[in-house]
Amino acid sequence: MISANLAAIFYLVSGILFILALRGLSSPDTSRQGNYFGIAGMIIAIVVTFLSVGNFSTSLVYVIIFLVIGGVIGAFIAFKIPMTAMPELVAGFHSLVGLAAVFVAIAAFLNPSAFNLGNVGNIKLASLIEMSIGAAVGAITFSGSIIAFLKLRGIMSGAPITFSGQHILNLLLGIGIFVLIFYLCKTQSTNIFWTVIIISFLVGVLLIIPIGGADMPVVISMLNSYSGWAAAGIGFTLENTALIITGALVGSSGAILSYIMCKAMNRSFVSVILGGFGADNSNDDKKEKKDQKPVKSGNAEDAAFLMKNASSVIIVPGYGMAVAQAQHALREMVDKLKKNDIKVTYAIHPVAGRMPGHMNVLLAEANVPYDEVFELEDINNDFANSDVAFVIGANDVTNPVAKTDPKSPIFGMPVLDVEKCKSVLFVKRSLSPGYAGIDNELFYKDNTLMLFADAKKMTEDIVKNLD
Amino acid sequence: MEIDPFIFRLSIFILSIFIGYYVVWSVTPSLHTPLMSVTNAISSVIIVGAIIAALAGTSESIFNTSSIFGFMAIILAAINIFGGFLVTQRMLQMYKKKKHKKK
């Protein structure tokens, strides 16, 4: 049994270790060390909690049993999950944080004396507000992440679900939550507490269903942020420094990531939240006209020939590469090219894939050294001096329309200047538009050669032809 | 007049948001996915609340309504802690620099 003051100091230490864990991620070299700091912080927090409660009865045995059960499940998932499924995994983890926050809030509401918050029916006002906010945000995080998970996993269609009056309904429910919390403080009624949680679950679902597949990087970052704010809310309730610090860190981390993602799409956060992007393809007439334009298509042999005679190649990966699991074949292709003294680099758009940094992880998995992989602003000028751009599974992020047509929905979005390359190889299954629902002008350029096939199969064929 | 301890916690909270702001901006974009998985893991420090709730039962009634929610939260948070840190570790192991031996 340790004193509350000593415990608070240890919680502060674990909060600082969490800050160092994030700090480590500023470079891949220091990142592994950072992760150990994070683990150390967690161990300190858990051990100090055991010591400060000081209840070493049979309850402790059960706590450890449940801890081990969860740990085994978590470790099993961590080792089994394929890297291409990272977005779903992260969404799934967010939902667990959210639900855990809800459960802790419920536990605190039902047994406030265990947390020194007063007695049932007479909970301290500040604590009651904090725990109901923590529970509400946690519930929104939980149900929102479940919807994001289903969409990313493909169980639910990625298409936005919209209906009239949707935003007004969300607004009313949001206001409703605040009104109910106000009455909860006045009456301390258990029923109102449950109602707040149920409405929050509903809000989480309604908030995410109108957001389409292409906006998933923003959604995941946003839910990341929410899970942090939920943790901070509970941290205030429990008067726990480690939890408050962590909540603030995670909350601002998710908010910054959402901001970066929105900026990379040139869309305001509000328009992403309101959703419906890519839902209507009303400009059909325009599409038909374009379809009649000639498209040059080639096969693996042509592609291999072009690349063999190039002196520099830039690879532009996108979500299609992840779907086709083409990263390993791609790496094989690059190895062959390098043997012929061809300079190969990778260009990554911030929103390529379904979550921030998605492409980087897949390339790292395929043993691509991270110093060959460049972000948009670092590599965009190199396209003009390169011979071949190999676009594999990316689409909207290469569309020159974003620079030329002010009427286009993606106008103003920073794009990779692939068309400036001497030739462009575009691996794609068909001419269908990308998630933004618009045609890519790049398909019809004279220097573009379309390679219609599955990304993995095409890359493997090119590898064969490079010999 | 004495300052309410809530103000101190609020101060910690606000300052931590600022720390988070500067620390996260310095994270390299190629590590944004590990950033998300590790933030997941650390936000599961919410497990401290779950442990307090679970240990609140007496030896006669280990499982009451409140502690059951605590136990459930322990499982959820533990999945996240182990899963989050381990998957982050797995990802970070893959980030390698170019081998300069060949040249």
XYZ file of C-alpha atoms in Angstrom:
570
model
C 0.000 0.000 0.000
C 1.481 3.320 -1.039
C 0.289 6.820 -0.300
C -1.841 8.748 -2.751
C 0.886 11.354 -3.172
C 3.531 8.788 -4.052
C 1.122 7.129 -6.473
C 0.462 10.480 -8.152
C 4.192 10.975 -8.688
C 4.485 7.553 -10.284
C 1.528 8.331 -12.536
C 3.339 11.505 -13.595
C 6.426 9.428 -14.423
C 4.369 7.113 -16.580
C 2.806 10.134 -18.316
C 6.288 11.427 -19.128
C 7.311 8.019 -20.473
C 4.297 8.158 -22.806
C 5.433 11.557 -24.083
C 8.863 10.047 -24.778
C 7.189 7.156 -26.593
C 5.650 9.578 -29.076
C 8.817 11.631 -29.238
C 10.723 8.546 -30.360
C 8.614 8.361 -33.495
C 10.326 11.433 -34.943
C 12.741 9.051 -36.646
C 12.686 5.306 -37.360
C 16.035 4.995 -35.542
C 14.672 6.151 -32.210
C 11.185 4.717 -32.621
C 11.856 1.266 -31.187
C 13.360 2.781 -28.057
C 10.300 5.021 -27.831
C 8.032 2.002 -27.861
C 9.932 0.549 -24.880
C 9.384 3.804 -22.995
C 5.676 3.405 -23.662
C 5.675 -0.169 -22.372
C 7.610 0.891 -19.251
C 5.106 3.688 -18.617
C 2.229 1.221 -18.848
C 3.845 -1.262 -16.454
C 4.484 1.490 -13.902
C 0.884 2.707 -14.136
C -0.574 -0.779 -13.641
C 1.731 -1.789 -10.785
C 1.184 1.508 -8.955
C -2.566 1.032 -9.252
C -2.352 -2.413 -7.647
C -0.211 -1.022 -4.823
C -2.378 2.013 -4.174
C -5.627 0.040 -3.986
C -3.839 -2.418 -1.725
C -6.592 -5.015 -1.974
C -4.769 -8.326 -2.183
C -7.824 -10.529 -1.705
C -9.195 -13.036 -4.225
C -10.281 -10.080 -6.394
C -6.651 -9.523 -7.346
C -6.389 -13.082 -8.669
C -9.379 -12.468 -10.918
C -7.985 -9.120 -12.083
C -4.770 -10.838 -13.124
C -6.677 -13.655 -14.836
C -8.710 -11.141 -16.876
C -5.563 -9.158 -17.642
C -3.882 -12.280 -18.978
C -6.940 -13.268 -21.046
C -7.001 -9.841 -22.691
C -3.245 -9.866 -23.117
C -3.233 -13.227 -24.863
C -6.015 -12.145 -27.225
C -4.175 -8.886 -27.960
C -0.824 -10.570 -28.541
C -2.444 -13.168 -30.795
C -4.043 -10.434 -32.925
C -0.811 -8.416 -33.054
C 1.193 -11.338 -34.413
C -1.421 -12.726 -36.785
C -2.692 -9.575 -38.453
C -1.452 -8.997 -42.017
C 0.023 -5.531 -42.562
C -2.562 -4.777 -45.245
C -5.268 -4.999 -42.573
C -3.730 -2.299 -40.354
C -6.509 0.262 -40.964
C -9.199 -2.153 -39.760
C -7.064 -3.174 -36.807
C -6.550 0.408 -35.693
C -10.273 1.126 -36.070
C -11.017 -1.993 -34.030
C -8.595 -0.941 -31.298
C -10.195 2.504 -31.156
C -13.550 0.896 -30.531
C -12.105 -1.052 -27.598
C -10.673 2.098 -25.990
C -14.063 3.746 -26.403
C -15.964 0.849 -24.877
C -13.475 0.525 -22.015
C -14.042 4.220 -21.251
C -17.797 3.628 -21.187
C -17.427 0.623 -18.858
C -15.138 2.476 -16.463
C -17.567 5.389 -16.376
C -20.460 3.021 -15.648
C -18.459 1.309 -12.913
C -17.653 4.680 -11.371
C -21.283 5.744 -11.568
C -22.538 2.570 -9.899
C -19.877 2.491 -7.185
C -18.567 6.051 -6.738
C -17.170 5.428 -3.248
C -14.500 3.086 -4.685
C -13.144 6.082 -6.570
C -13.657 8.617 -3.740
C -16.306 10.433 -5.744
C -19.063 10.465 -3.154
C -21.927 8.014 -2.730
C -24.582 6.538 -4.989
C -27.177 9.212 -5.699
C -24.867 11.855 -4.321
C -21.889 11.958 -6.641
C -19.739 15.082 -6.657
C -21.050 17.425 -9.328
C -17.738 17.912 -11.149
C -17.091 14.155 -11.201
C -20.560 13.487 -12.535
C -20.060 15.911 -15.415
C -16.622 14.468 -16.165
C -17.755 10.866 -16.139
C -20.805 11.517 -18.291
C -18.712 13.390 -20.858
C -16.135 10.581 -20.771
C -18.902 8.004 -21.216
C -20.566 9.945 -24.049
C -17.345 10.490 -26.015
C -16.325 6.895 -25.333
C -19.650 5.608 -26.655
C -19.382 7.755 -29.801
C -15.833 6.460 -30.328
C -16.996 2.875 -29.879
C -19.920 2.821 -32.294
C -18.195 5.132 -34.789
C -15.127 2.896 -34.865
C -17.286 -0.184 -35.340
C -18.832 1.405 -38.451
C -15.370 2.455 -39.687
C -14.140 -1.090 -39.060
C -17.040 -2.612 -41.030
C -16.463 -0.218 -43.918
C -12.719 -0.837 -44.027
C -13.170 -4.585 -43.755
C -15.609 -4.460 -46.668
C -18.429 -6.004 -44.616
C -20.307 -2.744 -45.111
C -20.185 -0.824 -48.374
C -17.758 2.088 -48.403
C -20.368 4.217 -50.141
C -21.713 7.103 -48.075
C -25.161 6.565 -46.553
C -27.106 9.792 -46.493
C -30.725 10.724 -45.858
C -32.498 14.029 -45.628
C -32.463 15.737 -42.275
C -29.401 13.747 -41.253
C -27.398 16.724 -40.038
C -30.335 18.216 -38.179
C -30.931 14.872 -36.482
C -27.256 14.685 -35.437
C -27.402 18.226 -34.136
C -30.560 17.544 -32.138
C -29.103 14.367 -30.655
C -25.921 16.271 -29.773
C -27.898 18.962 -28.002
C -30.000 16.228 -26.393
C -26.901 14.714 -24.815
C -25.984 18.024 -23.187
C -29.526 18.614 -21.922
C -29.622 15.111 -20.457
C -26.263 15.596 -18.740
C -27.652 18.793 -17.229
C -30.665 16.905 -15.840
C -28.423 14.064 -14.741
C -26.536 16.526 -12.553
C -29.772 17.756 -11.034
C -31.402 14.380 -10.425
C -28.506 11.867 -10.321
C -30.908 9.509 -12.053
C -29.477 6.213 -13.268
C -31.952 6.080 -16.159
C -30.746 9.387 -17.561
C -27.159 8.140 -17.358
C -28.049 5.055 -19.424
C -29.989 7.202 -21.898
C -26.952 9.450 -22.425
C -24.857 6.394 -23.260
C -27.445 4.923 -25.637
C -27.912 8.213 -27.516
C -24.136 8.555 -27.780
C -23.893 5.097 -29.359
C -26.473 6.217 -31.897
C -24.618 9.480 -32.619
C -21.406 7.532 -33.290
C -23.162 5.430 -35.929
C -24.892 8.401 -37.554
C -21.652 10.372 -37.606
C -19.672 7.828 -39.603
C -22.203 6.270 -42.037
C -22.319 9.320 -44.375
C -18.532 9.383 -44.789
C -17.225 7.595 -47.877
C -14.303 5.218 -48.319
C -11.861 7.820 -49.620
C -12.258 9.898 -46.481
C -11.361 6.977 -44.214
C -7.904 8.402 -43.371
C -9.659 11.392 -41.819
C -12.227 9.228 -40.034
C -9.594 6.993 -38.452
C -7.564 9.991 -37.308
C -10.678 11.639 -35.935
C -11.706 8.547 -33.977
C -8.133 8.352 -32.690
C -8.598 11.853 -31.367
C -11.985 11.006 -29.786
C -10.551 7.991 -27.997
C -7.997 10.360 -26.463
C -10.612 12.852 -25.287
C -12.667 10.005 -23.799
C -9.622 8.811 -21.868
C -8.950 12.361 -20.662
C -12.573 12.694 -19.472
C -12.210 9.520 -17.420
C -8.813 10.785 -16.242
C -10.484 13.850 -14.754
C -13.076 11.653 -13.066
C -10.448 9.403 -11.526
C -8.171 12.369 -10.788
C -5.385 10.426 -12.460
C -2.474 12.355 -13.985
C -1.254 9.563 -16.256
C -4.670 9.292 -17.840
C -5.095 13.055 -18.234
C -1.684 13.457 -19.877
C -2.237 10.468 -22.164
C -5.718 11.610 -23.115
C -4.420 15.051 -24.063
C -1.535 13.558 -26.073
C -3.721 11.131 -27.985
C -6.437 13.707 -28.490
C -4.086 16.250 -30.012
C -2.277 13.560 -32.001
C -5.504 12.463 -33.671
C -6.537 16.062 -34.274
C -3.231 16.877 -35.996
C -3.449 13.768 -38.153
C -7.009 14.697 -39.183
C -5.759 18.164 -40.083
C -2.873 16.775 -42.177
C -5.237 14.403 -43.992
C -7.792 17.129 -44.720
C -5.092 19.417 -46.026
C -3.755 16.671 -48.272
C -7.226 16.438 -49.820
C -7.814 20.190 -49.830
C -11.065 19.671 -47.967
C -12.301 21.294 -44.830
C -12.800 19.137 -41.781
C -16.458 20.174 -41.675
C -17.128 18.984 -45.225
C -15.564 15.616 -44.463
C -17.703 15.230 -41.345
C -20.862 16.228 -43.186
C -19.961 13.481 -45.626
C -21.559 12.377 -48.858
C -18.370 12.952 -50.870
C -18.188 10.793 -53.973
C -21.825 9.783 -53.629
C -23.265 11.284 -56.781
C -21.887 10.732 -60.252
C -24.172 13.272 -61.886
C -21.764 14.346 -64.620
C -22.387 11.249 -66.711
C -22.415 13.088 -70.017
C -18.920 14.318 -69.394
C -17.769 10.824 -68.654
C -19.182 9.397 -71.863
C -17.359 11.944 -73.926
C -14.118 11.074 -72.222
C -14.630 7.380 -72.704
C -14.439 7.836 -76.459
C -11.006 9.374 -76.204
C -8.250 7.001 -77.188
C -6.377 5.228 -74.465
C -3.078 3.533 -75.058
C -2.879 0.219 -73.353
C 0.053 -2.110 -73.146
C 1.191 -5.349 -71.604
C 3.903 -6.432 -69.213
C 6.413 -6.776 -72.016
C 5.995 -3.121 -73.063
C 6.287 -1.985 -69.479
C 9.432 -4.019 -68.881
C 10.965 -2.638 -72.062
C 10.231 0.960 -71.083
C 11.642 0.565 -67.605
C 14.725 -1.337 -68.712
C 15.671 1.573 -70.946
C 15.013 4.206 -68.327
C 17.639 5.659 -66.049
C 15.274 6.688 -63.286
C 11.904 5.314 -62.183
C 9.522 6.699 -59.579
C 6.985 4.319 -58.059
C 3.630 5.764 -56.964
C 1.788 3.249 -54.771
C -1.830 3.548 -53.670
C -4.663 1.646 -52.042
C -4.869 -0.727 -55.024
C -1.433 -2.043 -54.134
C -2.641 -2.851 -50.637
C -5.773 -4.597 -51.921
C -3.790 -6.702 -54.381
C -1.012 -7.335 -51.805
C 1.437 -6.357 -54.544
C 4.140 -4.849 -52.318
C 6.420 -7.899 -52.337
C 6.201 -8.366 -56.121
C 6.869 -4.656 -56.475
C 9.986 -4.910 -54.389
C 11.179 -7.817 -56.545
C 10.652 -5.696 -59.641
C 12.604 -2.819 -58.119
C 15.488 -5.143 -57.219
C 15.733 -6.226 -60.841
C 15.708 -2.615 -62.013
C 18.403 -1.666 -59.534
C 20.606 -4.448 -60.845
C 20.475 -2.672 -64.198
C 21.688 0.515 -62.487
C 18.328 2.218 -62.719
C 17.607 4.699 -59.967
C 14.318 3.849 -58.233
C 12.475 5.945 -55.650
C 8.985 5.848 -54.172
C 6.585 8.795 -54.015
C 3.865 8.702 -51.377
C 0.864 10.986 -51.203
C -0.311 11.686 -47.638
C -3.759 10.187 -48.296
C -2.607 7.177 -50.324
C -4.259 4.169 -48.710
C -6.857 4.089 -45.992
C -4.951 5.561 -43.078
C -2.038 7.933 -42.471
C 1.264 6.245 -43.311
C -0.456 3.133 -44.689
C 1.803 2.849 -47.763
C 4.986 3.372 -45.761
C 4.198 0.397 -43.560
C 3.476 -1.862 -46.526
C 6.703 -0.875 -48.261
C 8.625 -1.387 -45.027
C 7.046 -4.829 -44.780
C 8.392 -5.626 -48.251
C 11.870 -4.598 -47.020
C 11.994 -1.337 -48.928
C 14.530 0.883 -47.103
C 12.741 3.920 -45.700
C 15.305 6.336 -47.143
C 14.130 5.449 -50.652
C 10.570 6.490 -49.816
C 9.674 10.163 -50.160
C 6.720 12.347 -49.236
C 4.872 14.427 -51.797
C 6.633 17.754 -51.242
C 10.087 16.160 -51.231
C 9.775 14.356 -54.522
C 7.282 16.269 -56.625
C 9.963 18.242 -58.484
C 11.763 15.054 -59.476
C 9.028 13.826 -61.813
C 10.085 16.291 -64.517
C 13.581 14.794 -64.534
C 12.555 11.160 -64.434
C 11.957 8.726 -67.240
C 9.168 6.518 -65.962
C 6.484 6.925 -63.332
C 5.033 3.572 -62.287
C 1.592 4.200 -60.781
C 0.375 1.122 -58.959
C -3.033 1.248 -57.313
C -3.135 5.027 -56.924
C -5.579 7.159 -58.874
C -7.087 10.404 -57.587
C -3.789 11.527 -56.055
C -2.232 11.678 -59.531
C -5.097 13.401 -61.340
C -3.879 16.581 -63.077
C -7.483 17.872 -63.051
C -6.819 18.988 -59.482
C -4.456 21.594 -60.914
C -6.361 22.609 -64.051
C -10.132 22.383 -63.630
C -11.623 24.666 -60.951
C -14.970 22.867 -61.361
C -13.565 19.499 -60.368
C -14.438 18.328 -56.855
C -10.779 17.660 -56.166
C -9.558 21.016 -57.496
C -6.800 22.451 -55.313
C -5.857 19.131 -53.794
C -2.071 18.697 -53.864
C -1.322 15.930 -56.377
C 1.776 14.118 -57.554
C 2.989 15.584 -60.879
C 3.300 12.182 -62.544
C 2.345 13.517 -65.988
C 5.641 15.446 -66.104
C 7.557 12.196 -66.424
C 8.676 11.150 -69.895
C 6.349 8.197 -69.707
C 3.747 7.024 -67.251
C 2.849 3.403 -66.609
C -0.536 3.132 -64.958
C -1.487 -0.225 -63.461
C -5.231 -0.407 -63.017
C -7.946 -2.985 -63.433
C -10.196 -0.809 -65.610
C -10.840 2.759 -66.632
C -13.354 3.223 -63.844
C -12.993 6.403 -61.802
C -11.478 6.369 -58.329
C -13.157 7.019 -55.001
C -13.699 10.695 -55.747
C -15.941 9.481 -58.577
C -14.150 11.513 -61.230
C -12.315 10.584 -64.356
C -8.526 10.770 -64.360
C -7.193 12.861 -67.249
C -3.903 11.088 -66.956
C -5.391 8.005 -68.685
C -5.700 9.891 -71.975
C -2.311 11.599 -72.073
C 0.001 10.698 -74.933
C 2.782 9.642 -72.635
C 0.583 7.319 -70.566
C 0.528 3.587 -71.088
C -2.316 1.825 -69.301
C -1.605 -1.637 -67.951
C -4.992 -3.231 -67.360
C -4.569 -6.005 -64.816
C -4.506 -6.861 -61.166
C -1.602 -4.972 -59.596
C 0.119 -8.058 -58.228
C -0.248 -10.148 -61.367
C 0.954 -7.324 -63.612
C 3.998 -6.670 -61.441
C 4.891 -10.368 -61.410
C 4.595 -10.459 -65.192
C 6.856 -7.446 -65.519
C 9.403 -9.150 -63.278
C 9.401 -12.152 -65.629
C 9.890 -9.879 -68.630
C 12.789 -8.036 -67.032
C 15.021 -11.098 -67.196
C -8.915 31.250 -0.898
C -7.609 27.826 -1.769
C -7.321 26.775 -5.406
C -9.569 23.910 -6.405
C -7.426 20.818 -7.288
C -9.480 20.620 -10.477
C -7.626 23.706 -11.727
C -4.316 21.889 -11.302
C -5.585 18.930 -13.293
C -6.909 21.291 -15.927
C -3.464 22.925 -16.112
C -1.814 19.538 -16.618
C -4.374 18.744 -19.299
C -3.894 21.986 -21.249
C -0.101 21.839 -21.036
C -0.178 18.225 -22.210
C -2.215 19.236 -25.244
C 0.567 21.675 -26.115
C 3.232 19.025 -25.577
C 1.217 16.663 -27.749
C 0.906 19.301 -30.430
C 4.638 19.871 -30.737
C 5.640 16.241 -30.288
C 3.195 14.957 -32.885
C 4.201 17.535 -35.489
C 7.753 16.256 -35.189
C 6.665 12.690 -35.979
C 7.853 11.741 -39.450
C 4.940 11.073 -41.848
C 6.262 7.634 -42.691
C 5.611 6.613 -39.079
C 2.027 7.846 -38.898
C 0.593 4.325 -38.811
C 2.784 3.242 -35.863
C 1.855 6.565 -34.232
C -1.808 5.585 -34.361
C -1.227 2.102 -33.002
C 0.981 3.333 -30.172
C -1.465 6.081 -29.181
C -4.043 3.321 -29.055
C -1.892 1.345 -26.701
C -1.109 4.228 -24.357
C -4.679 5.495 -24.190
C -5.513 2.094 -22.755
C -3.891 3.287 -19.534
C -7.594 3.707 -18.800
C -7.080 0.205 -17.409
C -6.121 1.845 -14.088
C -9.764 2.878 -13.690
C -10.883 -0.621 -14.611
C -8.560 -2.163 -12.018
C -9.809 0.160 -9.270
C -13.405 -0.739 -10.137
C -12.658 -4.466 -10.262
C -10.799 -4.486 -6.936
C -13.623 -2.643 -5.206
C -15.565 -5.855 -4.591
C -15.344 -7.461 -1.147
C -14.185 -11.025 -0.652
C -17.845 -12.094 -0.190
C -18.953 -10.515 -3.431
C -16.084 -10.243 -5.884
C -18.507 -9.754 -8.725
C -21.052 -6.994 -8.182
C -22.557 -4.884 -10.967
C -19.874 -2.240 -10.716
C -16.893 -4.596 -10.547
C -18.213 -6.678 -13.477
C -17.967 -3.583 -15.649
C -14.453 -3.124 -14.279
C -13.505 -6.687 -15.207
C -14.909 -6.295 -18.715
C -12.993 -3.051 -19.158
C -9.821 -4.833 -18.015
C -10.158 -7.380 -20.818
C -10.801 -4.687 -23.441
C -7.951 -2.485 -22.287
C -5.560 -5.430 -21.976
C -6.294 -6.491 -25.569
C -5.414 -2.970 -26.605
C -2.292 -2.651 -24.492
C -0.734 -5.923 -25.603
C -2.062 -5.719 -29.149
C -1.125 -2.063 -29.551
C 2.438 -2.229 -28.258
C 3.230 -5.525 -29.958
C 1.872 -4.564 -33.359
C 3.744 -1.250 -33.111
C 6.912 -3.138 -32.297
C 6.304 -5.471 -35.227
C 5.879 -2.539 -37.596
C 8.882 -0.617 -36.309
C 11.096 -3.691 -36.740
C 10.381 -3.512 -40.462
C 11.656 0.014 -40.989
C 15.207 -0.436 -42.188
C 17.757 1.834 -43.764
C 19.415 1.096 -47.055
C 22.370 -1.241 -46.729
C 25.348 0.681 -48.033
C 27.477 -2.406 -48.514
C 26.702 -2.930 -52.184
C 28.310 0.229 -53.479
